[in-house]
Coordinates of N, CA and C in Angstrom, one line a residue:
Chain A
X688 N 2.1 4.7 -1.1 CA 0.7 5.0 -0.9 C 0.4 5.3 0.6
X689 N -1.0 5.8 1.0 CA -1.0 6.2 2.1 C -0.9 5.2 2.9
X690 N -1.0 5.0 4.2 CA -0.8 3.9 4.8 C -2.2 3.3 5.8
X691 N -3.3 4.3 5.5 CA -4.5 4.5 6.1 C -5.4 3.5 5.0
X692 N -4.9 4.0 3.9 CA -5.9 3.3 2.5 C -5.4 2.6 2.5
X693 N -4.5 2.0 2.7 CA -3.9 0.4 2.4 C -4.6 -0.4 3.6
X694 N -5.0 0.3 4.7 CA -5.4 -0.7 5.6 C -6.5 -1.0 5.6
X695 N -7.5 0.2 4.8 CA -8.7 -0.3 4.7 C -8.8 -1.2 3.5
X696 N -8.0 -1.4 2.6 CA -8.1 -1.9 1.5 C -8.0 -3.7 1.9
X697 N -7.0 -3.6 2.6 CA -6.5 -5.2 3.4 C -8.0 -5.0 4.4
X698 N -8.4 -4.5 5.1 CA -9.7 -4.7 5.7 C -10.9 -5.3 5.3
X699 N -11.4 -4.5 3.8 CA -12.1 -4.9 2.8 C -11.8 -6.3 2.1
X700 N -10.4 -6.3 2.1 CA -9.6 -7.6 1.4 C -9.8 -9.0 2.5
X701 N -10.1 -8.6 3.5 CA -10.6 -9.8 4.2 C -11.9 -10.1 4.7
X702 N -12.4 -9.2 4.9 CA -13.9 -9.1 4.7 C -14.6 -9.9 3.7
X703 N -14.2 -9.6 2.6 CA -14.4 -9.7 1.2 C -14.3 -11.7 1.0
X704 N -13.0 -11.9 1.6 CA -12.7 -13.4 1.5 C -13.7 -13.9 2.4
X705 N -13.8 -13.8 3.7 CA -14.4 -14.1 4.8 C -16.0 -14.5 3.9
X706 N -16.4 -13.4 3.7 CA -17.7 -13.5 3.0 C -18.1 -14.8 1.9
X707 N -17.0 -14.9 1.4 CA -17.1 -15.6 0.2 C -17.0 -17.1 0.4
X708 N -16.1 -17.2 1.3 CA -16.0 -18.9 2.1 C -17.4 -18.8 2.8
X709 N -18.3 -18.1 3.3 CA -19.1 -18.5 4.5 C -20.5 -18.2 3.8
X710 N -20.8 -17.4 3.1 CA -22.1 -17.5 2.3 C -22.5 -18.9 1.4
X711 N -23.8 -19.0 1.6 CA -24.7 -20.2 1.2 C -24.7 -19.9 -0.3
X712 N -24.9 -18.8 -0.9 CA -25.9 -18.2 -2.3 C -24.2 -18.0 -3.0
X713 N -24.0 -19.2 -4.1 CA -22.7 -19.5 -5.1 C -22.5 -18.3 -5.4
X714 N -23.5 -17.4 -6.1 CA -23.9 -16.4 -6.7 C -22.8 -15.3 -5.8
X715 N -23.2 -15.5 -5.1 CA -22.7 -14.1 -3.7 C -21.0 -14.0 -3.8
X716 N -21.2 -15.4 -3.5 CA -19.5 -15.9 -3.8 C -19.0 -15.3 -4.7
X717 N -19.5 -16.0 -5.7 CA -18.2 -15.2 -6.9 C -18.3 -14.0 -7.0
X718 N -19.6 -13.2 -6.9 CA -19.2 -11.6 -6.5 C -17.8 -11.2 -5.8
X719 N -18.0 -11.7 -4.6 CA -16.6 -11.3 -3.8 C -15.8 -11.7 -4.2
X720 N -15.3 -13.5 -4.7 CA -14.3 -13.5 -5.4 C -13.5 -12.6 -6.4
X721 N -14.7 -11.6 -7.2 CA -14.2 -10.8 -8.1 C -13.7 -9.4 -7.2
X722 N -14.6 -9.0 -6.4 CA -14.5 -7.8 -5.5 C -13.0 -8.3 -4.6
X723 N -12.8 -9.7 -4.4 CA -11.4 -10.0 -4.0 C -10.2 -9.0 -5.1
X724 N -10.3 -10.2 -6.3 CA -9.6 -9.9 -7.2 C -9.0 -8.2 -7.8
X725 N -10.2 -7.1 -7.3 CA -10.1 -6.1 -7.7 C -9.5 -5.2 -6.8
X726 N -9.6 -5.6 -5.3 CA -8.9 -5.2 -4.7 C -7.3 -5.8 -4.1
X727 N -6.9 -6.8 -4.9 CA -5.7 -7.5 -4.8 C -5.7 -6.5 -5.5
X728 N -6.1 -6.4 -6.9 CA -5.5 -5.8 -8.1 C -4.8 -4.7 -8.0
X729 N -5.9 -3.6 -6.8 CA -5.0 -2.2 -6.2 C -3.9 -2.6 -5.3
X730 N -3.9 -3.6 -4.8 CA -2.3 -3.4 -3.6 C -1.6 -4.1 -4.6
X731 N -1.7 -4.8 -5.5 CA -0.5 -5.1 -6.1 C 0.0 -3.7 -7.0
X732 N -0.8 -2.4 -7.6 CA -0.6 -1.5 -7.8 C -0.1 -0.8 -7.0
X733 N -0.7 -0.6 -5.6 CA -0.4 0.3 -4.7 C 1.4 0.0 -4.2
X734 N 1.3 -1.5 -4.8 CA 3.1 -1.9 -4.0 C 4.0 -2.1 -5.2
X735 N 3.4 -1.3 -7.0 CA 4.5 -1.0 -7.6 C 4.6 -2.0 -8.7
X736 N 3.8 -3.6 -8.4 CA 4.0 -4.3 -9.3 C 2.5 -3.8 -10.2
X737 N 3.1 -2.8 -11.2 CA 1.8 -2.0 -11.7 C 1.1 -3.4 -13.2
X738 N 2.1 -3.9 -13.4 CA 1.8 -5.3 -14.4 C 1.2 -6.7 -14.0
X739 N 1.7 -6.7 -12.7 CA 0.4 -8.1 -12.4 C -0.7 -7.7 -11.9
X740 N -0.9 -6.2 -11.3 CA -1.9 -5.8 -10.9 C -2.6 -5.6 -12.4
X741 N -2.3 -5.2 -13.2 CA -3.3 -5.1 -14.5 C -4.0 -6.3 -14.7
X742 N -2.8 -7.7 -14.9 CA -3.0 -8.8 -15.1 C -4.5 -9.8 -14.2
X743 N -3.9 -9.2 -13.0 CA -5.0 -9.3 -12.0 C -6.4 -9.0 -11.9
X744 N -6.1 -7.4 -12.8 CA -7.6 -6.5 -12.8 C -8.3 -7.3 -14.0
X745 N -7.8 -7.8 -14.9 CA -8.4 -8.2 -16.7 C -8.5 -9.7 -15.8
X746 N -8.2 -10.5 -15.6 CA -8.2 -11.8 -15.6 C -9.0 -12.1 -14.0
X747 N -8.8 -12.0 -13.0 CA -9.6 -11.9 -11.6 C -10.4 -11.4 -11.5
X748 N -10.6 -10.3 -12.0 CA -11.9 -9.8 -12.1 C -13.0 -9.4 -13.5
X749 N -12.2 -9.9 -14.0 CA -12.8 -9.9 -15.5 C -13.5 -11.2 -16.0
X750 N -12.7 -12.1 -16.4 CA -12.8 -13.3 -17.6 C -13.4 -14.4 -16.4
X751 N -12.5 -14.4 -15.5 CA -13.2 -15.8 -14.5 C -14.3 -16.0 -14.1
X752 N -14.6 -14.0 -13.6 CA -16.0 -13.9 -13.1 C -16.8 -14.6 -14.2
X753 N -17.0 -14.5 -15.3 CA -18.3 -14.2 -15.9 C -17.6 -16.3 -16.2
X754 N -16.4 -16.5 -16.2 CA -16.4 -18.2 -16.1 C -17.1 -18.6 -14.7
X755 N -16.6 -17.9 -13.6 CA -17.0 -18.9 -12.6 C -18.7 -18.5 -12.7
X756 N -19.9 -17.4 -13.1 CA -21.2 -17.6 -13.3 C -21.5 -18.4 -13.9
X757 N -20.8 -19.0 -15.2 CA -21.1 -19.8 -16.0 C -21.3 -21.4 -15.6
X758 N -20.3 -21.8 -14.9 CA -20.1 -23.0 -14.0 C -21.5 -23.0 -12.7
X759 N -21.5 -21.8 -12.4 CA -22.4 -22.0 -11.5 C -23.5 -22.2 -11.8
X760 N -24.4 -21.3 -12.9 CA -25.6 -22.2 -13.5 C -26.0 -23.1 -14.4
X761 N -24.6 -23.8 -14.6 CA -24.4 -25.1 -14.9 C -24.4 -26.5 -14.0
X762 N -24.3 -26.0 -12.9 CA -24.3 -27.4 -11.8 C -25.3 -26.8 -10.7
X763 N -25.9 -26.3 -10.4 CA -26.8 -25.8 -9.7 C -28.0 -25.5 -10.4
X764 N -29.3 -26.4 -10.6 CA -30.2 -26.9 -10.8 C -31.5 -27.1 -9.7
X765 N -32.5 -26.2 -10.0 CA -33.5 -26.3 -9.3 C -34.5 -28.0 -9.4
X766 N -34.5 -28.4 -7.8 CA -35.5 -29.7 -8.2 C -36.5 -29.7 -8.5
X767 N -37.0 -30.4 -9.2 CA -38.9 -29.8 -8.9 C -39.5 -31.2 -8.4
X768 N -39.2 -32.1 -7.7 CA -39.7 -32.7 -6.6 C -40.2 -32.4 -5.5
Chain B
X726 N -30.9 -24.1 -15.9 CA -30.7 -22.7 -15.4 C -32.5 -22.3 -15.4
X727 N -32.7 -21.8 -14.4 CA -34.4 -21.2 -14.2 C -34.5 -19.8 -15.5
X728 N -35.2 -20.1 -16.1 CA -35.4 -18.5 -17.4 C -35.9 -17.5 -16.4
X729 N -35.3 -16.6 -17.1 CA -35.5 -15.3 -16.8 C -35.6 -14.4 -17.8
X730 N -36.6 -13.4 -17.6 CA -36.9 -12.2 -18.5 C -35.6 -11.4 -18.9
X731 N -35.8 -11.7 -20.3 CA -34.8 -11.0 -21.3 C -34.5 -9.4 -20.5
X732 N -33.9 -8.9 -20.2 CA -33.5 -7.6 -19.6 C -33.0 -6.5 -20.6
X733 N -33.6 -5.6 -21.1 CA -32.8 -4.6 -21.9 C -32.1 -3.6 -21.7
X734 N -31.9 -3.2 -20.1 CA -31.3 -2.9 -18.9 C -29.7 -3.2 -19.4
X735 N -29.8 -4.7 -19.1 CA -28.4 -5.8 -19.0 C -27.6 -5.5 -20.4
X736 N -28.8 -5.7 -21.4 CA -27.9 -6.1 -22.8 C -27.3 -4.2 -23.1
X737 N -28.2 -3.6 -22.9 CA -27.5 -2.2 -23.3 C -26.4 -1.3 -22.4
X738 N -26.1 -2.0 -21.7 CA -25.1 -1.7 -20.6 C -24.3 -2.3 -21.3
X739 N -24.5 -3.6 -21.7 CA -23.0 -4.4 -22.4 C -23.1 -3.7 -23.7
X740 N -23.7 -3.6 -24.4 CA -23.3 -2.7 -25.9 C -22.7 -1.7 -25.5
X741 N -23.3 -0.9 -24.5 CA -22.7 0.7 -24.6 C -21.2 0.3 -24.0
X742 N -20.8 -0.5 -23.4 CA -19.1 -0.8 -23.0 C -18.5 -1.4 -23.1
X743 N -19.0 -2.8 -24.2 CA -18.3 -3.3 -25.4 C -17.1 -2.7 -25.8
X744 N -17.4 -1.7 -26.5 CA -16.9 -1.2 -27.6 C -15.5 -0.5 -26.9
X745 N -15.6 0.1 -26.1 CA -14.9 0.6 -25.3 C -13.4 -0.4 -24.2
X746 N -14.0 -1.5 -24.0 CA -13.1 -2.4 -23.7 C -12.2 -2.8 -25.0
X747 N -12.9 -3.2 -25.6 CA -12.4 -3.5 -27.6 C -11.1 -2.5 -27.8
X748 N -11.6 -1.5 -27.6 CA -10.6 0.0 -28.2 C -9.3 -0.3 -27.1
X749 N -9.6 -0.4 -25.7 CA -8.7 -0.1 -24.3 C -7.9 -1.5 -25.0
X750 N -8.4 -2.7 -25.1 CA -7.2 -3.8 -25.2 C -7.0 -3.5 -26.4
X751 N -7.5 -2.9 -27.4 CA -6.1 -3.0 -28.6 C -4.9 -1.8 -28.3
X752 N -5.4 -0.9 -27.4 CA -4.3 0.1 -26.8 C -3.1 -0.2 -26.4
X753 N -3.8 -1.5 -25.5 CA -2.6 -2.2 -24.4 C -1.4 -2.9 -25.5
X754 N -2.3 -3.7 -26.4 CA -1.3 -4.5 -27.3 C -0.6 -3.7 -28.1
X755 N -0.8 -2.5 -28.7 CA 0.0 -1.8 -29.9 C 0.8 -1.4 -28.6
X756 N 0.2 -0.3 -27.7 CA 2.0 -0.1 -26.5 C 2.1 -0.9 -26.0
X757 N 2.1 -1.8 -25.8 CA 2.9 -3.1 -25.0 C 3.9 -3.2 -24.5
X758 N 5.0 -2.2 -25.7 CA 6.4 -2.7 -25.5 C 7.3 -1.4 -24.6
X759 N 6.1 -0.3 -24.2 CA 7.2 0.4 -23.3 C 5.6 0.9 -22.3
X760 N 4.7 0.3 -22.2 CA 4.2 0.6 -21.0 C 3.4 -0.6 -20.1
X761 N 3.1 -0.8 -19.4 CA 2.4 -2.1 -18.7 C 1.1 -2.7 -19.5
X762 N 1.2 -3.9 -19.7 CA 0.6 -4.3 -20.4 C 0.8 -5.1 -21.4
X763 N 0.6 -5.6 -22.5 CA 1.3 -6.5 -23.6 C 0.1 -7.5 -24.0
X764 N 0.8 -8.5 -25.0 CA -0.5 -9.4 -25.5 C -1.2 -10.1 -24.6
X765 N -1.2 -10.3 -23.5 CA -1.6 -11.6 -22.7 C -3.0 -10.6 -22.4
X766 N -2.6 -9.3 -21.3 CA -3.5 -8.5 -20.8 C -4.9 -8.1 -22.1
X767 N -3.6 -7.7 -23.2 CA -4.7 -6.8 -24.4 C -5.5 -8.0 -25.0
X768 N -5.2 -9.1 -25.0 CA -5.8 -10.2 -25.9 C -7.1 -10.9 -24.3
X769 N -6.8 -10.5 -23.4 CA -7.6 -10.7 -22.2 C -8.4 -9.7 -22.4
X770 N -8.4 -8.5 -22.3 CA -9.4 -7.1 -22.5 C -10.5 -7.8 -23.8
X771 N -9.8 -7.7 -25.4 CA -10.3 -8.0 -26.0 C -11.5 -9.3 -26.1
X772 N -11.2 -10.6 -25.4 CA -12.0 -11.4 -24.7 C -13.2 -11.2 -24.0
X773 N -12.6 -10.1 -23.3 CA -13.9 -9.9 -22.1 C -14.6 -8.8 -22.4
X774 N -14.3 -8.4 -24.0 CA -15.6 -7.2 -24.5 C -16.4 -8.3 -25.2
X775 N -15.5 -9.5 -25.9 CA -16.6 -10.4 -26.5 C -17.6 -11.2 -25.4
X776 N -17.0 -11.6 -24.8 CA -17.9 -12.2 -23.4 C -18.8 -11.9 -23.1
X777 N -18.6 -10.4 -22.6 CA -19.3 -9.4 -21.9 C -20.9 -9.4 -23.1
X778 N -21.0 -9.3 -24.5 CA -21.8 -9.7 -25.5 C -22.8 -11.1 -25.4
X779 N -21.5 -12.1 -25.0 CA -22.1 -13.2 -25.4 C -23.3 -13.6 -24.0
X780 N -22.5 -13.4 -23.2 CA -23.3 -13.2 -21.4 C -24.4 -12.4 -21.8
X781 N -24.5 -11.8 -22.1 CA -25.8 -10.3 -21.9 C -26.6 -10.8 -22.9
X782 N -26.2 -11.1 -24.5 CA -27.1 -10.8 -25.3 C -27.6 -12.4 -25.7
X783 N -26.7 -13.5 -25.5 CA -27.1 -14.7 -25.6 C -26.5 -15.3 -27.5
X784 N -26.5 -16.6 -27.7 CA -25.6 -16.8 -29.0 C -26.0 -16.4 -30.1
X785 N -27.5 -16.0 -30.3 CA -27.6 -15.3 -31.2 C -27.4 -14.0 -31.7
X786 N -27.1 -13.4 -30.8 CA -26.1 -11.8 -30.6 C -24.7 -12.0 -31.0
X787 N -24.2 -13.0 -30.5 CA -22.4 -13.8 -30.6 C -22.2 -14.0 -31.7
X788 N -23.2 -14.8 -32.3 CA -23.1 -15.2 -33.8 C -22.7 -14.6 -35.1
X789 N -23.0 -13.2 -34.5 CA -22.6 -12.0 -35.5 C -21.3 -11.7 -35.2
X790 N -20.7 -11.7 -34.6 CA -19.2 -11.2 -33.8 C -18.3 -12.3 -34.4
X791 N -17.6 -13.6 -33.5 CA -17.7 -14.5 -33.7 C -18.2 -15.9 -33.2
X792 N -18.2 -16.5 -34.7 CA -18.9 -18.0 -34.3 C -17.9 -19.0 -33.7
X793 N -18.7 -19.8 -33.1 CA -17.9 -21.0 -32.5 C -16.8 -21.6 -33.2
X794 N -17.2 -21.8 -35.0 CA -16.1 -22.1 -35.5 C -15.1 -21.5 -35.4
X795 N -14.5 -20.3 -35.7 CA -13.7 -19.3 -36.0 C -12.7 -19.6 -35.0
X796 N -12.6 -20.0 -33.4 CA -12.4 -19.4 -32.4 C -10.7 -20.3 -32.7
X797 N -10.7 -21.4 -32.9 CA -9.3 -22.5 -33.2 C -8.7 -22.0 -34.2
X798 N -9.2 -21.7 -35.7 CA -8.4 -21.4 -36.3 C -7.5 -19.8 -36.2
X799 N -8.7 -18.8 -35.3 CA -7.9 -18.2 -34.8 C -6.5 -17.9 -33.8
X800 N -7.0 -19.1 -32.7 CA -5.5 -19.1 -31.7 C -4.8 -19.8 -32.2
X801 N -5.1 -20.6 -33.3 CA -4.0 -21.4 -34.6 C -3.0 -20.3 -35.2
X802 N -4.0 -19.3 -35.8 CA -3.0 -18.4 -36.5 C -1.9 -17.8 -35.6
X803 N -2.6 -17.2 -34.5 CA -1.7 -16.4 -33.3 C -0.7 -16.8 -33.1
X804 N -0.6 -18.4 -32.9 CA 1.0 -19.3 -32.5 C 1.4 -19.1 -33.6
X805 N 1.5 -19.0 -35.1 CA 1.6 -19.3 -36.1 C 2.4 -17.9 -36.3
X806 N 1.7 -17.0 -36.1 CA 2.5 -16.0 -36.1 C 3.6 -15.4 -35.3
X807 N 3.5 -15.8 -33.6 CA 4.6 -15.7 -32.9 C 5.6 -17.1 -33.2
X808 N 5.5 -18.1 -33.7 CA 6.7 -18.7 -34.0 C 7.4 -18.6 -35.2
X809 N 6.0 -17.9 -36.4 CA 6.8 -17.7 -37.7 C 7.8 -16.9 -37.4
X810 N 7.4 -15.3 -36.7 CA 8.7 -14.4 -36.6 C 9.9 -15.0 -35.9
X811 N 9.6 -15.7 -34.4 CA 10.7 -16.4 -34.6 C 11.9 -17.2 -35.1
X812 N 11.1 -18.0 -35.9 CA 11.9 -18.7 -36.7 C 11.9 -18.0 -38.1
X813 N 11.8 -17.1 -38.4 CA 12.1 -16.1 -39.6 C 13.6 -15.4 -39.3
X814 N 13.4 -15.4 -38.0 CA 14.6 -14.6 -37.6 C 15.9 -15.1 -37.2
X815 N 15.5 -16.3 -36.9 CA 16.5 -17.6 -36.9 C 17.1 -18.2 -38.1
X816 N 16.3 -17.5 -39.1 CA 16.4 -18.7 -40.3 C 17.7 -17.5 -41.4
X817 N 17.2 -16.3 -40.9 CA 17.9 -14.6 -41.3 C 19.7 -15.1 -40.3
X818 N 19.9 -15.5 -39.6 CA 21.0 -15.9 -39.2 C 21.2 -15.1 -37.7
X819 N 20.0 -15.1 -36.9 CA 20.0 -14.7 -35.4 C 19.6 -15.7 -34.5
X820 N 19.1 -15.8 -33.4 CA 18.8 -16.3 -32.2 C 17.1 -16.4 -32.4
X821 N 16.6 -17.1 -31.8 CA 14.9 -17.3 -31.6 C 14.7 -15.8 -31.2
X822 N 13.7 -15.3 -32.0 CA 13.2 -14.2 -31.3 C 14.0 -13.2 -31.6
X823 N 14.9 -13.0 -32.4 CA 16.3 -12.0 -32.3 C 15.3 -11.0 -33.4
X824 N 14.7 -9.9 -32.8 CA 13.9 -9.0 -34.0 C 15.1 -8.6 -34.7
X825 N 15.9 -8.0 -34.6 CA 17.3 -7.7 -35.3 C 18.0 -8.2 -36.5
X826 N 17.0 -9.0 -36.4 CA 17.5 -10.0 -37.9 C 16.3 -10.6 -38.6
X827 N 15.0 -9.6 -38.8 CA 14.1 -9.3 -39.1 C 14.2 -9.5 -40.8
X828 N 13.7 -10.1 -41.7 CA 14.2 -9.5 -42.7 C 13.2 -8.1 -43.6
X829 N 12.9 -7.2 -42.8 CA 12.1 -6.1 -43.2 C 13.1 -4.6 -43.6
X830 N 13.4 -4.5 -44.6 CA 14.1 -3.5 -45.1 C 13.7 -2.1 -45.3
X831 N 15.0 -1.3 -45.3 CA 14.5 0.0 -45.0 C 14.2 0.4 -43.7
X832 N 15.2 -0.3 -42.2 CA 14.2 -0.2 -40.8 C 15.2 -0.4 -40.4
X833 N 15.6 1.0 -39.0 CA 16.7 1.2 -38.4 C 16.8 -0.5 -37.5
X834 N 17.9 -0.7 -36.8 CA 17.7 -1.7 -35.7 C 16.8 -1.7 -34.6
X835 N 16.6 0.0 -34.4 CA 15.8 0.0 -32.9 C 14.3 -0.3 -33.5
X836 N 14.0 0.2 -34.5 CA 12.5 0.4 -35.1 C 12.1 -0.8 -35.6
X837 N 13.1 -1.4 -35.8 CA 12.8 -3.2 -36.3 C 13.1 -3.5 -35.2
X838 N 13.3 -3.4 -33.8 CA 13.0 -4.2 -32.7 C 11.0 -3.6 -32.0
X839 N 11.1 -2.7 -32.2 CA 9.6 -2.5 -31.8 C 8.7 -2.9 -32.8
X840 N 8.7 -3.0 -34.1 CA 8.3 -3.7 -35.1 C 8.2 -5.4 -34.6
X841 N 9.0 -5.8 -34.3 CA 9.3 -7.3 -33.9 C 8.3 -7.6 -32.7
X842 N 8.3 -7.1 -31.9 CA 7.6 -6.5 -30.6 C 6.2 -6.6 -30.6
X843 N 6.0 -5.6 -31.8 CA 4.6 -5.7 -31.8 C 3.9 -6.8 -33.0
X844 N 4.8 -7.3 -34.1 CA 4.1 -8.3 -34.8 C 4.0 -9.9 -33.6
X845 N 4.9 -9.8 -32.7 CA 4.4 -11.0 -31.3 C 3.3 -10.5 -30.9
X846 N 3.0 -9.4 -30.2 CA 2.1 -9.0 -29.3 C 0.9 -9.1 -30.2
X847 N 0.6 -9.0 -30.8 CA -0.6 -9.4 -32.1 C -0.7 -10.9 -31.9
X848 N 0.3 -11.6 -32.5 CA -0.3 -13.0 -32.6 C -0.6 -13.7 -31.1
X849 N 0.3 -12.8 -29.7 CA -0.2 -13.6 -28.4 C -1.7 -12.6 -28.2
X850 N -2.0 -11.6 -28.4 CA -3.2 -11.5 -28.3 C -4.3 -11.8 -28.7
X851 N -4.4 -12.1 -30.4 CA -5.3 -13.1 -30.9 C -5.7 -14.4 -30.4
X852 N -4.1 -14.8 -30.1 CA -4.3 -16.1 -29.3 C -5.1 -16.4 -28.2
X853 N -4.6 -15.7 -27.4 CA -5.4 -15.0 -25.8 C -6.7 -15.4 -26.1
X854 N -7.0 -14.2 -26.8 CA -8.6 -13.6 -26.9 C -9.4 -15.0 -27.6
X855 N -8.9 -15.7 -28.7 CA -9.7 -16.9 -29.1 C -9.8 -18.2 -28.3
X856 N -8.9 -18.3 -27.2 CA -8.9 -19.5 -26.7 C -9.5 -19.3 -25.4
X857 N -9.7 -17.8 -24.7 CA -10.5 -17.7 -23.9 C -12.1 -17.4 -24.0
X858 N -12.5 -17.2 -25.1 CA -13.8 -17.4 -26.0 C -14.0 -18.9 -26.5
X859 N -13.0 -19.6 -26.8 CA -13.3 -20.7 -26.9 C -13.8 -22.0 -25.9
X860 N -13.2 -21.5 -24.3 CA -13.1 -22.0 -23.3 C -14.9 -22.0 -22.8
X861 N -15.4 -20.9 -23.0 CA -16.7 -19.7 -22.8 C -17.4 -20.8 -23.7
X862 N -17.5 -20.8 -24.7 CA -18.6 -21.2 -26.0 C -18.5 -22.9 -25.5
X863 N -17.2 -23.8 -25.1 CA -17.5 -25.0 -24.8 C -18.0 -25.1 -23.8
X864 N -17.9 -24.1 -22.7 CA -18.6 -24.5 -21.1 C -20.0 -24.8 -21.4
X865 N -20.9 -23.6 -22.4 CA -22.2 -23.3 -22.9 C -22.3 -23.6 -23.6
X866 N -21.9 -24.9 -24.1 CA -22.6 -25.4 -25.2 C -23.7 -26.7 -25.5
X867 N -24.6 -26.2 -26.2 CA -26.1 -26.5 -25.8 C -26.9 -26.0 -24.7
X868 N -26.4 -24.8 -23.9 CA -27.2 -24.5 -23.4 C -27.6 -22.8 -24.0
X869 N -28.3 -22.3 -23.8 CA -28.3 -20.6 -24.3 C -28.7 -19.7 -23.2
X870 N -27.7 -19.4 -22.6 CA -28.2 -18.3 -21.5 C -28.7 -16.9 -22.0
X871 N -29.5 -16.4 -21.1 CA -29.8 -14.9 -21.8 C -30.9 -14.7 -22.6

């Protein structure tokens, strides 16, 4: 692959993490966590392992996301005190 | 969870690409066996067309698809069927898993190994798909999002 898109892709790929550890709003989080996952999904494509990057793309950014939303508006409850 | 206005935005975005995930993972599972992909992935696709339903349209949408009950005796059958051929094939006088000793007649060696191939890839994708719906329906249960 080119060696320009791979850098921005690892650029995005840390960005992406950064964001996700340091935002307040859970919500935000698991966005990126998945926007993580999607872009793992291409460098594991981009470096050949074309099978864990699929596995990657369906399961990290598919199935957990909409698990880890679930979790989230399950323990995060508005007070009305 | 704070209610929020039913969205018809949301839910018709998930119908219109439902169907379409549905189709892409049964692709994955029938080629499985000579292109990337297989039951784990196809029975994950399949999952996350039902999800994608149950998230958007809420359990009375789900309920038509499948119900909560269904979901066990499904990934019941799926093991059921990747150990039956197993041990069908073991029992024919091969090794665990030996498709070659299939007892399906009328079927070169090579064509009864892709045959073998894909009656697994079926039962691990069933499997997949029900236990990760099943995981979904117990997290929410008693609650109804959507």
């Amino acid at each position: 692959m080119i060696w320009e898109v791979e850098l921005i892709i690892y650029l995005f790929l840390a960005l992406s993490a950064i964001v996700a550890l340091e935002v307040k709003d859970m919500l935000v989080a698991v966005v990126m966590m998945t926007i993580f996952s999607f872009l793992m999904a291409l460098l594991f494509v981009a470096m050949g392992a074309i099978d864990v990057g699929f596995t990657e793309a369906v399961i990290g950014a598919g199935v957990t996301g909409i698990l880890f939303v679930v979790v989230v508006f399950q323990t995060s409850r508005k007070s009305n005190d | 969870m704070n209610r929020q206005i039913d969205s018809p935005i949301v839910l018709l975005g998930a119908r219109l690409l439902s169907p379409y995930i549905m189709l892409f993972g049964w692709y994955v599972i029938i080629h499985g066996h000579y292109s990337p992909g297989g039951g784990f992935q196809g029975g994950a696709l399949l999952a996350a067309s039902l999800l994608l339903i149950r998230v958007a349209g809420g359990s009375k949408l789900a309920e038509l698809q499948i119900r909560e009950f269904a979901t066990t005796p499904l990934a019941v059958i799926g093991v059921v069927i990747y150990f039956a051929t197993g041990l069908v094939a073991m029992m024919m006088g091969g090794h665990f898993l030996d498709y070659e000793a299939l007892p399906i007649p009328g079927m070169e060696p090579a064509w009864l190994r892709y045959t073998g191939i894909l009656i697994i890839e079926v039962g691990i994708g069933l499997a997949v798909m029900a236990i990760l719906i099943m995981i979904y329906d117990n997290m929410v249960r008693g609650e109804d999002y959507a």
